GROMACS .gro file of C-alpha atoms in nm:
model
  277
    1MET     CA    1   2.917   0.765   2.087
    2ARG     CA    2   2.961   0.838   1.716
    3HIS     CA    3   2.702   0.845   1.441
    4GLN     CA    4   2.851   0.548   1.258
    5GLN     CA    5   2.850   0.341   1.576
    6ILE     CA    6   2.476   0.397   1.608
    7LEU     CA    7   2.413   0.315   1.243
    8ASP     CA    8   2.619  -0.003   1.266
    9LYS     CA    9   2.420  -0.121   1.568
   10LEU     CA   10   2.092  -0.089   1.374
   11ALA     CA   11   2.192  -0.397   1.170
   12ALA     CA   12   2.009  -0.261   0.865
   13GLY     CA   13   2.281  -0.205   0.606
   14GLY     CA   14   2.048  -0.165   0.309
   15ILE     CA   15   1.828   0.100   0.469
   16VAL     CA   16   2.125   0.288   0.619
   17GLN     CA   17   2.325   0.288   0.295
   18ALA     CA   18   2.035   0.406   0.080
   19MET     CA   19   1.927   0.670   0.330
   20ASN     CA   20   2.282   0.796   0.378
   21GLU     CA   21   2.324   0.834   0.002
   22ASP     CA   22   1.999   1.029  -0.018
   23VAL     CA   23   2.092   1.260   0.269
   24ALA     CA   24   2.448   1.322   0.145
   25ARG     CA   25   2.348   1.381  -0.217
   26TRP     CA   26   2.052   1.607  -0.137
   27THR     CA   27   2.244   1.802   0.127
   28SER     CA   28   2.525   1.863  -0.120
   29GLU     CA   29   2.271   1.981  -0.378
   30GLN     CA   30   2.106   2.224  -0.139
   31MET     CA   31   2.437   2.362  -0.011
   32SER     CA   32   2.545   2.441  -0.367
   33TYR     CA   33   2.311   2.745  -0.380
   34ARG     CA   34   2.514   3.048  -0.278
   35GLY     CA   35   2.387   3.271  -0.002
   36ARG     CA   36   2.167   3.015   0.173
   37SER     CA   37   2.184   3.008   0.550
   38HIS     CA   38   2.213   2.682   0.740
   39THR     CA   39   1.848   2.719   0.848
   40GLU     CA   40   1.738   2.757   0.487
   41VAL     CA   41   1.937   2.451   0.381
   42GLU     CA   42   1.790   2.253   0.669
   43LYS     CA   43   1.436   2.336   0.558
   44THR     CA   44   1.502   2.233   0.201
   45VAL     CA   45   1.667   1.908   0.305
   46ILE     CA   46   1.442   1.757   0.571
   47ARG     CA   47   1.094   1.783   0.421
   48PRO     CA   48   1.158   1.617   0.083
   49LEU     CA   49   1.373   1.348   0.240
   50LEU     CA   50   1.091   1.268   0.480
   51THR     CA   51   0.846   1.258   0.190
   52ARG     CA   52   1.052   0.986   0.019
   53TRP     CA   53   1.115   0.778   0.329
   54ARG     CA   54   0.754   0.801   0.451
   55CYS     CA   55   0.686   0.539   0.185
   56LEU     CA   56   0.857   0.302   0.429
   57LEU     CA   57   0.767   0.474   0.754
   58ASP     CA   58   0.394   0.465   0.672
   59ALA     CA   59   0.395   0.136   0.476
   60ALA     CA   60   0.124  -0.110   0.575
   61ASP     CA   61   0.347  -0.403   0.474
   62ALA     CA   62   0.654  -0.294   0.673
   63THR     CA   63   0.710  -0.439   1.018
   64PRO     CA   64   0.707  -0.209   1.323
   65ALA     CA   65   1.071  -0.301   1.384
   66ALA     CA   66   1.172  -0.191   1.031
   67LYS     CA   67   0.996   0.140   1.081
   68ASP     CA   68   1.159   0.193   1.420
   69VAL     CA   69   1.503   0.124   1.273
   70ALA     CA   70   1.431   0.367   0.990
   71TRP     CA   71   1.329   0.645   1.233
   72VAL     CA   72   1.650   0.603   1.433
   73ALA     CA   73   1.859   0.594   1.117
   74LEU     CA   74   1.691   0.907   0.980
   75ALA     CA   75   1.741   1.107   1.302
   76THR     CA   76   2.103   0.991   1.327
   77LEU     CA   77   2.189   1.076   0.967
   78LEU     CA   78   2.026   1.417   0.985
   79HIS     CA   79   2.226   1.487   1.302
   80LYS     CA   80   2.544   1.364   1.131
   81TYR     CA   81   2.495   1.614   0.847
   82GLY     CA   82   2.421   1.901   1.089
   83PHE     CA   83   2.040   1.903   1.094
   84HIS     CA   84   1.774   1.862   1.361
   85ASP     CA   85   1.399   1.816   1.348
   86SER     CA   86   1.226   1.793   1.685
   87ALA     CA   87   0.944   1.568   1.560
   88ILE     CA   88   1.181   1.324   1.388
   89THR     CA   89   1.407   1.313   1.695
   90ALA     CA   90   1.110   1.254   1.928
   91ARG     CA   91   0.990   0.968   1.707
   92ALA     CA   92   1.341   0.819   1.696
   93LEU     CA   93   1.368   0.828   2.079
   94THR     CA   94   1.038   0.642   2.104
   95SER     CA   95   1.163   0.393   1.846
   96ILE     CA   96   1.473   0.324   2.053
   97ASP     CA   97   1.250   0.230   2.347
   98GLU     CA   98   1.035   0.010   2.122
   99LEU     CA   99   1.336  -0.170   1.974
  100ASN     CA  100   1.461  -0.242   2.325
  101ARG     CA  101   1.120  -0.342   2.457
  102HIS     CA  102   1.081  -0.603   2.181
  103VAL     CA  103   1.450  -0.708   2.200
  104VAL     CA  104   1.496  -0.642   1.828
  105LEU     CA  105   1.864  -0.544   1.836
  106SER     CA  106   2.171  -0.644   2.037
  107ASP     CA  107   2.238  -0.614   2.407
  108ALA     CA  108   2.502  -0.355   2.319
  109PHE     CA  109   2.236  -0.136   2.156
  110GLU     CA  110   2.023  -0.150   2.471
  111ARG     CA  111   2.318  -0.081   2.702
  112GLN     CA  112   2.424   0.219   2.494
  113SER     CA  113   2.074   0.357   2.439
  114PRO     CA  114   2.122   0.639   2.691
  115ALA     CA  115   2.433   0.755   2.501
  116ILE     CA  116   2.248   0.723   2.168
  117LYS     CA  117   1.961   0.931   2.299
  118ALA     CA  118   2.201   1.191   2.437
  119LEU     CA  119   2.367   1.232   2.099
  120LEU     CA  120   2.033   1.267   1.916
  121ARG     CA  121   1.915   1.527   2.169
  122SER     CA  122   2.235   1.729   2.143
  123ALA     CA  123   2.271   2.023   1.905
  124PRO     CA  124   2.427   1.903   1.578
  125THR     CA  125   2.729   2.073   1.429
  126PRO     CA  126   2.643   2.240   1.096
  127LEU     CA  127   2.860   2.136   0.805
  128THR     CA  128   3.111   2.391   0.680
  129ARG     CA  129   3.147   2.231   0.337
  130ARG     CA  130   2.933   2.029   0.104
  131PRO     CA  131   2.945   1.653   0.169
  132ARG     CA  132   3.098   1.438  -0.098
  133ASN     CA  133   2.843   1.305  -0.344
  134PRO     CA  134   2.826   0.925  -0.332
  135ARG     CA  135   2.895   0.752  -0.661
  136THR     CA  136   2.564   0.649  -0.814
  137VAL     CA  137   2.518   0.305  -0.966
  138THR     CA  138   2.169   0.192  -1.054
  139PHE     CA  139   2.041  -0.163  -1.036
  140LEU     CA  140   1.756  -0.093  -1.276
  141ARG     CA  141   1.788  -0.214  -1.633
  142PRO     CA  142   1.638  -0.119  -1.970
  143GLY     CA  143   1.296  -0.276  -2.010
  144ASP     CA  144   1.214  -0.260  -1.638
  145VAL     CA  145   0.871  -0.124  -1.550
  146VAL     CA  146   0.834   0.023  -1.203
  147SER     CA  147   0.570   0.184  -0.985
  148ILE     CA  148   0.684   0.502  -0.810
  149GLN     CA  149   0.488   0.638  -0.515
  150LEU     CA  150   0.458   1.016  -0.506
  151ALA     CA  151   0.263   1.124  -0.197
  152ASP     CA  152  -0.043   0.895  -0.182
  153ARG     CA  153  -0.056   0.818  -0.555
  154PHE     CA  154   0.131   0.561  -0.764
  155HIS     CA  155   0.272   0.623  -1.112
  156ALA     CA  156   0.420   0.375  -1.356
  157ALA     CA  157   0.741   0.431  -1.548
  158PHE     CA  158   0.933   0.245  -1.819
  159VAL     CA  159   1.315   0.231  -1.812
  160HIS     CA  160   1.438   0.334  -2.157
  161GLY     CA  161   1.810   0.314  -2.086
  162LEU     CA  162   2.096   0.395  -1.851
  163HIS     CA  163   2.314   0.702  -1.846
  164GLY     CA  164   2.690   0.671  -1.829
  165ALA     CA  165   2.839   0.364  -1.664
  166ASN     CA  166   2.506   0.254  -1.512
  167GLU     CA  167   2.492   0.584  -1.320
  168PHE     CA  168   2.116   0.636  -1.330
  169PRO     CA  169   1.816   0.522  -1.537
  170VAL     CA  170   1.629   0.725  -1.795
  171ILE     CA  171   1.258   0.657  -1.740
  172GLU     CA  172   0.933   0.757  -1.904
  173PHE     CA  173   0.608   0.789  -1.711
  174TYR     CA  174   0.287   0.635  -1.831
  175ALA     CA  175  -0.024   0.854  -1.829
  176GLY     CA  176  -0.247   0.849  -1.523
  177SER     CA  177  -0.211   0.771  -1.155
  178PHE     CA  178  -0.331   0.488  -0.934
  179THR     CA  179  -0.433   0.431  -0.573
  180GLN     CA  180  -0.200   0.130  -0.557
  181PRO     CA  181   0.082  -0.007  -0.773
  182PRO     CA  182  -0.075  -0.079  -1.114
  183THR     CA  183  -0.073  -0.413  -1.290
  184MET     CA  184   0.083  -0.465  -1.631
  185ALA     CA  185  -0.268  -0.527  -1.767
  186GLN     CA  186  -0.360  -0.172  -1.660
  187LEU     CA  187  -0.057  -0.038  -1.846
  188ALA     CA  188  -0.122  -0.222  -2.174
  189ASP     CA  189  -0.142   0.025  -2.466
  190ARG     CA  190  -0.129   0.317  -2.223
  191PRO     CA  191   0.035   0.631  -2.369
  192ALA     CA  192   0.316   0.835  -2.220
  193ALA     CA  193   0.214   1.100  -1.969
  194ARG     CA  194   0.322   1.372  -2.214
  195ALA     CA  195   0.423   1.388  -2.579
  196GLY     CA  196   0.761   1.502  -2.707
  197ALA     CA  197   0.969   1.324  -2.438
  198ARG     CA  198   0.831   1.558  -2.170
  199ALA     CA  199   0.756   1.253  -1.952
  200ARG     CA  200   1.117   1.127  -1.974
  201PHE     CA  201   1.360   1.185  -1.689
  202GLY     CA  202   1.707   1.081  -1.593
  203VAL     CA  203   1.663   1.020  -1.221
  204VAL     CA  204   1.972   1.043  -1.002
  205GLY     CA  205   1.928   0.834  -0.690
  206LEU     CA  206   1.686   0.589  -0.852
  207THR     CA  207   1.928   0.320  -0.754
  208TYR     CA  208   1.796   0.019  -0.568
  209LEU     CA  209   1.547  -0.244  -0.667
  210PRO     CA  210   1.392  -0.347  -0.436
  211ASP     CA  211   1.398   0.004  -0.293
  212PRO     CA  212   1.473   0.021   0.081
  213ALA     CA  213   1.249   0.329   0.103
  214HIS     CA  214   0.953   0.133  -0.047
  215GLN     CA  215   0.897   0.419  -0.294
  216VAL     CA  216   0.982   0.220  -0.605
  217VAL     CA  217   0.834  -0.124  -0.675
  218ALA     CA  218   0.918  -0.352  -0.968
  219LEU     CA  219   0.626  -0.439  -1.198
  220ALA     CA  220   0.805  -0.616  -1.484
  221SER     CA  221   1.148  -0.673  -1.639
  222GLN     CA  222   1.261  -0.712  -2.001
  223HIS     CA  223   0.938  -0.552  -2.117
  224SER     CA  224   0.951  -0.476  -2.485
  225LYS     CA  225   0.692  -0.199  -2.519
  226ALA     CA  226   0.747   0.153  -2.393
  227PRO     CA  227   0.447   0.383  -2.343
  228HIS     CA  228   0.350   0.511  -2.687
  229GLY     CA  229   0.331   0.869  -2.806
  230GLY     CA  230   0.629   1.004  -2.613
  231GLU     CA  231   0.890   1.020  -2.888
  232PRO     CA  232   1.129   1.317  -2.877
  233GLN     CA  233   1.071   1.607  -3.111
  234ALA     CA  234   1.353   1.770  -3.308
  235GLY     CA  235   1.526   2.029  -3.093
  236GLY     CA  236   1.314   1.947  -2.791
  237GLY     CA  237   1.560   1.747  -2.584
  238LEU     CA  238   1.567   1.376  -2.511
  239TRP     CA  239   1.498   1.385  -2.137
  240SER     CA  240   1.524   1.609  -1.830
  241LEU     CA  241   1.758   1.552  -1.539
  242THR     CA  242   1.622   1.531  -1.184
  243ASP     CA  243   1.672   1.351  -0.854
  244ILE     CA  244   1.460   1.089  -0.675
  245ILE     CA  245   1.416   1.339  -0.389
  246ALA     CA  246   1.288   1.610  -0.624
  247LEU     CA  247   1.069   1.379  -0.830
  248PRO     CA  248   0.733   1.477  -0.670
  249ARG     CA  249   0.788   1.836  -0.772
  250THR     CA  250   0.941   1.785  -1.112
  251THR     CA  251   0.666   1.547  -1.224
  252ALA     CA  252   0.370   1.734  -1.072
  253ALA     CA  253   0.271   1.893  -1.404
  254LEU     CA  254   0.250   1.553  -1.574
  255PHE     CA  255  -0.054   1.443  -1.378
  256ASP     CA  256  -0.399   1.581  -1.320
  257ASP     CA  257  -0.424   1.505  -0.949
  258ASP     CA  258  -0.446   1.838  -0.764
  259ARG     CA  259  -0.268   1.692  -0.463
  260GLU     CA  260   0.037   1.633  -0.681
  261GLN     CA  261   0.023   1.987  -0.817
  262HIS     CA  262   0.055   2.144  -0.467
  263LEU     CA  263   0.347   1.944  -0.336
  264GLN     CA  264   0.619   2.174  -0.208
  265ILE     CA  265   0.974   2.045  -0.233
  266GLY     CA  266   1.274   2.243  -0.116
  267GLY     CA  267   1.323   2.563  -0.316
  268GLY     CA  268   1.533   2.535  -0.627
  269GLY     CA  269   1.643   2.187  -0.529
  270SER     CA  270   1.604   2.005  -0.858
  271HIS     CA  271   1.832   1.954  -1.154
  272ALA     CA  272   1.531   1.938  -1.379
  273ALA     CA  273   1.569   2.271  -1.553
  274GLY     CA  274   1.806   2.139  -1.815
  275SER     CA  275   1.739   1.896  -2.097
  276VAL     CA  276   1.993   1.650  -2.234
  277ARG     CA  277   2.006   1.678  -2.607
   0.00000   0.00000   0.00000
């Protein structure tokens, strides 16, 4: 039994593709820091990935079957890239039983479930080289307004433009946070979260809309008004570069919610230090 055979049998191409891109890109990022042991890389990979995908795994509007498929996909992909988390694996094994009990997938998946479980229980082989970064192409467009869930809060962002050949969007956060995705009426005349373009980010991995991870939700398209007050200052940079996985950490200082301030995302794992001028 191979990892790709398991992923193919889940019949969830959108979830698997998006999750695989997240795992490959973030693993490559974490392995780029010299001197890190495999255990250190594993710690900095799993927790922030789980934070992003919990938006689906804990979603009230997601079906149990979709969550079960996501758990199996997550455990399989982590194993593929050389990682293991006992809690994620245990949840994936339970999900395999649930998928079979409710006859969600094919007969072949049920017949091969013992082999799937055996692979997930086995010790993964650590990677000896960084995985290839998947090419990023975003489906967001200038003028889109989206809600982005960070932990248990929701934040709105306006898409100013696209970097490169539609590689990733450059967004700007509105001030404030919400307990659910905000309405456009709530965003009317709302300022940027910070002045001087400090609420503007190029977000690698902010790719799909709708987002298979349920972290990003569309609020509007072709919106003409960006949040006001966030214009760049001379010499201050136009925006900062980050990743969708690192977004909870890199945006924590924008918002007043103490729960955001104390999020811990894998050490040094963000691109956000540099500004694009």
